[in-house]
Structure formats: structure tokens, C-alpha cells
Amino acid sequence: MINFRAIKVIYLNEMTRFWNTLFQSIASPVISTALYFVVFGSAIGSSIQSIEGVTYGLFIVPGLTMLSVLTQSVSNASFGIFFPKFTGTIYEILSAPISFYEALIGYVGAAASKSMILATIILFTANFFVDLDIAHPFWMLAFLVLTCVSFSLFGFIIGLWAGNFEKLQVVPLLIITPLVFLGGSFYSVSMLPPFWQTVTLFNPVLYLVSGFRWSFFEVSDVSVSTSLFMILVFLVICLSLVSWMFKTGYKLKE
Amino acid sequence: MSSIVSIKGLSKTYDNGFEALKNINLDINKGEILALLGPNGAGKTTLISTICGIITPTLGSVTVDGNDIIKDFRKTREMIGLVPQELTLGAFDKVWSTVNFSRGLFNRKKDDRYLEKLLKDLSLFDKKDAELRTLSGGMKRRVLIAKALSHEPKILFLDEPTAGVDVELRKDMWKIVRKMKDTGVTIILTTHYIEEAQAIADCVGVINNGELLLIEKTKTLMDRLGNKQLIIELRDSISILPQELDEYKLNLSKSGKLITYTYDSESGGESVVKLLKSIGDYGLVTRDMKIEESSLEDIFVNLVKKND
């Protein structure tokens, strides 16, 4: 029998941190989005031609959203599980009548929800700078939910793996951020020389951004079905990794 | 009395090869207070953590009220409350929200009235809206107890509840533990303090190097092993004891100034009076004297020494 109460209290407890720092939670994405629009959209963007019929200011909206969603999903979820491990309060989760998967739903669900809220705020802010029309709202939402969940899951894995704060920072900083910047968030892959186009195909973020961008403007670097397939592959990899960790009690139980 | 926790052949070997528990067999009776004594690193916390589900055993089994701790973990864990040794609490949570969190985690319906009473019993109610980081060490310890009791457990594990707390708080803690016992809760506590076990426990277990050396009723143990010693300091040193005092089996120190008389605490009172009189009769002048009671501490030290 599933312990729904436990899932609920873990979820709400994680969300409390978000509401407690509501000002930061809202102000920082609003400010950073505005800054990106001023720098890329207006200053630099004015000298860049439209890409496949989409103005540069509009073109960067999905990439910008993905940049924040990916980094925040990873950092929120990793911090969420790392902190109880670090302070020792994890003892309560381990001794409670819940399975690891129930705890996972609570933690990852909360991190993914925060990212969804963040994405909404960013898109809302972007709407002040450009006229945003979403061609395929359903697919936009589907891509967003899948990305939030899979990267929160990835963050959860990092939080379990990390033994100290340095390790916790290293993955978002050295892996996620470069992948997002090099994954066509701010440019179309077709603008790159052929060799780098091929290299970029190995970057999983490319598929997220491309699919997400397609749901807005019907413009994409790779086909939508490939995008969707790649996100699902990433999700399955994360789920398998997590289930292996839970099975072995990796860094959780001795 | 029926047993509520039954441990059979429990062993734990860590990945690094360290054997923390070696073939532990133990039955804990319903409604009792059991004190587990042992030096640092003896395996007390490993034993508790294994029963609570934090550590996976290498060998053996544990049942709680007839349910296996691994197969029926939901049932066993719902019955158990754990107060850890370290003051592990989130810094920014509030007292009220953290006890509610614990209750939910252990699958209990929200019950403000019960939690209010619990906090009042632990003198925490006026701090219910305080952030945990602002509380003193003693208050944090109480919050941990409140969290452990938030889901109305039948068994309470206290891992060194009075380590590093002042005397007053320790006595307070004992009161709380006794009160819990009165409500029918079975209590297992680990401690370094022998006086603590002596003061509140019905049963004492001694653990060293991962082995359970002894488990016995506190009173039986004290009766069985309890001796008293009368130490008499003489004004002038002597080289040999008067032969007439042989029946007391006295021990004379090297300096020739201290005489030690060991006697049974139950029945030896009269012989002390007789001995003192005899000493006077033989012209020995007493300068000072003291009586030492062998405590659980001596019993414990002796057991552990033998085991080492």
C-alpha cells in the first residue's frame, strides 16, 4: 500500500522552501530573463537577421526558458536530497514506513513543480519583450513537463551521488551549463560549420531545445519525433540509474 | 511478559570489513525500558539503526511484534519512533511544521490535538512557531523526541538521549522516559552513563566489540554483583595485620596504611560494626574511612575488560 501521506508531506515540505523565498524565487528569473533580452534580444539581436523567419528576440525564448529550467531542475532536486544527507535528517526518511520510490516522487515532484512555475514566470516575462505565440500549446507543455521531470530526476541522482558541496556544484556548472549553451539555445545549429553540427548532435540538450522551440514556432533543428524520443531515452536512463541506486542502497544505506 | 522485539543471529559487516555486530540474539519485552550499555564504537547505534531500517543487516533477522523488519517494513516502522544521537534537524523548519512532517511521514492522519498535547508535555508548546536553529541544544533534543513520538509509536529508541546535556535536563529526560513507559511504550535506550541505566532501566544489556555480553534485569544484576568496600585509613602504618582479624579477609595496602574490607551489601552491615570495634581493640588508630559501593559501572568495566 502506497504511503500517500508521506509523499504529500515530503512534497509540501520541499515546496515550503520555494514559498519561503518567494521574492528570490520570482525576482531572479524575471531579472535574468530581462537581462538576456536586453543583451541578446535588443543589443546583439538587432544586428542578427531573423532565423528561419523568426526574429532573433523570439527565437531565443525557448532556449532561454530551457536554460533556466535545466539548471534549476538539477540544482533544486540535487540540493533537495543532498541537504538531508548532509545534515543527517535523512535518518527520518530512511526509518519511515515508505519505499525509496515514494520519497523520490515527493522530492522530484517538488523540484519539477518549481521548474514549471519558473518556466511560467520566464515565459510571462518574455511576453513583455516580444509577442509570444505558441503554435502547439499541448506539445509545449508536454516537452516542458518531460524536461522538468527528467532533469529533476537527474538532479536527484547527482544529489545522491555528491559527497560534498563541490561535487554538488560541479555537474550543473561544468556539464549542464556548457551543454545548454552549446545545444542551440541561442542559435540555430544550421549556423554552425558542418563538423560542429555533427558534434552538436551528441548533445542531448539540442533535442530538448529543438523540440521545445518547434512547439512555439514550428521551426526545429531536428525532427520533433527525434526530440521526443531522445527525451524519453534520457528519462529511461535516469529511471534505470535511480532504480539501481535504490536497489543497492547506493550512498543511502549501508 | 511477551517480547515485542526479537533479534536472532543478527550480524552486520560493513563494506570495509568491519564487523559492527556479531551474532546478536536478544528479546525485548513489551513495556520495558532496556538500557544498552557499551563504550564508543561498541555497536549500539548499529544495532538500533538496523532495527529501525537505516542499516541493512548482513545476517540474521529481526521481528517487531511478529513482523519481519525487511519484508513487512511498513508495519514495523509504523510502530517505531527513533530519537537519533546527533541533533539532526533542519535549520529553518518550525517546531510545529517539523512534528507535523514526521507524523505524515509515518502515515498518520493529521491530529492537532494530539500534537498540541505532545508539545505541551515536552514543554515545547510555547516554542511551536520558533525556527529550529534558534533553539538551545536541550530544546532541540526535545524536538527530536517530539518528532519520534508524533506518530504514537509503540516502541521508542533513544540513542544516547542524555549525551552532553546538563544534570537538570538529564533528570527531566528520565521523567519523560518514565512517563512514556507508563503509557505502555517499550523503550530502548543506549547510554554511556551507567547511573542512567541504574536509575531508569528495567533491563540492562552490555555490548562491546559488536557482541552482546550480558542481558539481565537491572535489579538481579545489582544483587548478583553488588559488593561494598570499607576502606580504613590508619594513623600509623603497620607491616602485618593482627591474626585475629583473619576472618574478615582484609587487604592491607603496600604503604601499610589502608585496610580494605569487601562485604556483601545485603547482609554485611553488622560485620562492619564488629570489625571497627575489633580494630580499636587491637590498638589500631583509625584516621579516616570511606565506603565504596560497587556500581553497575564496575560490573560494566569488568565485563568489557574481559571481552577486550
Coordinates of C-alpha atoms in Angstrom, one line a residue, chain A residues 1 3 5-6 9-10 13 87-89 91-99 102 253-254, chain B residues 12 52-56 73-74 77-78 84 88 101-102 104-109 144 147:
Chain A
M1 CA 0.0 0.0 0.0
N3 CA 2.0 5.9 1.8
R5 CA 0.6 11.0 3.3
A6 CA 4.4 10.6 3.3
V9 CA 4.4 15.9 3.3
I10 CA 7.7 15.5 1.5
N13 CA 7.9 20.4 2.8
T87 CA 22.6 17.4 7.9
G88 CA 21.7 13.9 8.8
T89 CA 18.0 14.5 8.8
Y91 CA 17.6 9.2 9.1
E92 CA 13.9 10.1 9.3
I93 CA 13.2 9.3 5.6
L94 CA 15.2 6.0 5.9
S95 CA 13.3 4.9 9.1
A96 CA 9.9 5.9 7.9
P97 CA 7.3 3.4 6.5
I98 CA 8.0 4.5 2.9
S99 CA 9.7 3.0 -0.1
E102 CA 7.6 7.3 -2.6
K253 CA 22.0 2.8 3.2
E254 CA 24.9 0.7 4.5
Chain B
K12 CA 26.5 -6.6 10.4
C52 CA 14.8 1.0 12.5
G53 CA 15.7 0.2 8.9
I54 CA 18.6 2.6 8.4
I55 CA 21.2 -0.1 8.1
T56 CA 20.7 -3.4 6.2
F73 CA 8.9 -2.9 6.8
R74 CA 5.8 -0.6 6.7
R77 CA 8.4 1.1 11.1
E78 CA 5.0 2.5 11.8
P84 CA 19.0 9.9 17.0
T88 CA 19.9 16.4 13.3
F101 CA 6.0 16.4 8.8
S102 CA 7.1 13.5 10.9
G104 CA 2.7 12.5 7.9
L105 CA 5.8 10.6 7.0
F106 CA 4.8 7.8 9.3
N107 CA 1.4 7.7 7.7
R108 CA -0.7 9.1 10.4
K109 CA -3.7 11.4 9.9
L144 CA 13.7 15.2 18.3
K147 CA 9.2 14.1 16.2

